[in-house]
Amino acid sequence: MGAKVLPGDKVTLNGKTLDPNPEPVYIAFNKPRGVVCTTDQREPDNIIDFIGYEERIFPIGRLDKFSEGLILLTNDGDIVNKILRSVNNHEKEYVVTLNRPYEKDFIRRMSGGLPILGRITKRCRVTAVNDQTFRIILTEGLNRQIRRMVEYLGYHAVRLKRIRIMNIRLEDLPPGYWRYLTEEELDELRELTSHSRKNPKTHVGGHDWDE
């Protein structure tokens, strides 16, 4: 702790030499229920061991243990900060199923902002899928935000699946599988984040961006 690494120094971890300038890696992963979005390998269900990627990567943001769907992983800390900061208004889209059919004013109340965690959530887009399932697009990421919002209205989310982060879509990627982002996706992602502000207080590993 506190040791400085200078140009020309060689750093090893568990007998392996670390590359000071690793090739950027960008991965889309369909997280199943039960996987925990942490880099702490003391957690038996951590996302890093589940994926088993040969190089060090970390999740951009998180989904809670019982949520599923799209999460991005990378070794590029610069893009992490740009994507995570809520002031940049980057969209995340979810499909949510409730424990019972919702009442007719549910969509209006969800989209208009609700008091959770001592604040009012930002207005968001909410559309009905059927009488028990809806889609929601957020541009902020408070801790367990969607679950807290539906609980405020008297419901319980029995399934919560993220299907899109900005221009990256889950589509037909099976649960438990990952893929590299395409060049087209990366080009658009870089364009979307080109004017984003970075947050120097963001923690690598994504503990301040949730569904």
PDB file of C-alpha atoms in Angstrom, residues 98 100-109 131 153-155:
ATOM      1  CA  LEU A  98     -44.285  -8.021 -10.627  1.00  0.00           C
ATOM      2  CA  ARG A 100     -49.356  -9.384  -9.188  1.00  0.00           C
ATOM      3  CA  PRO A 101     -51.100  -7.313 -11.872  1.00  0.00           C
ATOM      4  CA  TYR A 102     -50.556  -3.599 -11.394  1.00  0.00           C
ATOM      5  CA  GLU A 103     -53.284  -0.987 -11.096  1.00  0.00           C
ATOM      6  CA  LYS A 104     -54.022   1.398 -13.958  1.00  0.00           C
ATOM      7  CA  ASP A 105     -52.125   4.372 -12.478  1.00  0.00           C
ATOM      8  CA  PHE A 106     -48.962   2.313 -11.855  1.00  0.00           C
ATOM      9  CA  ILE A 107     -47.201   3.269 -15.109  1.00  0.00           C
ATOM     10  CA  ARG A 108     -47.895   6.966 -14.572  1.00  0.00           C
ATOM     11  CA  ARG A 109     -46.634   6.916 -10.987  1.00  0.00           C
ATOM     12  CA  ASP A 131     -50.768  -6.398 -16.913  1.00  0.00           C
ATOM     13  CA  LEU A 153     -46.110   1.354  -4.732  1.00  0.00           C
ATOM     14  CA  GLY A 154     -46.946  -1.881  -2.904  1.00  0.00           C
ATOM     15  CA  TYR A 155     -45.548  -4.505  -5.292  1.00  0.00           C
TER      16      TYR A 155
END
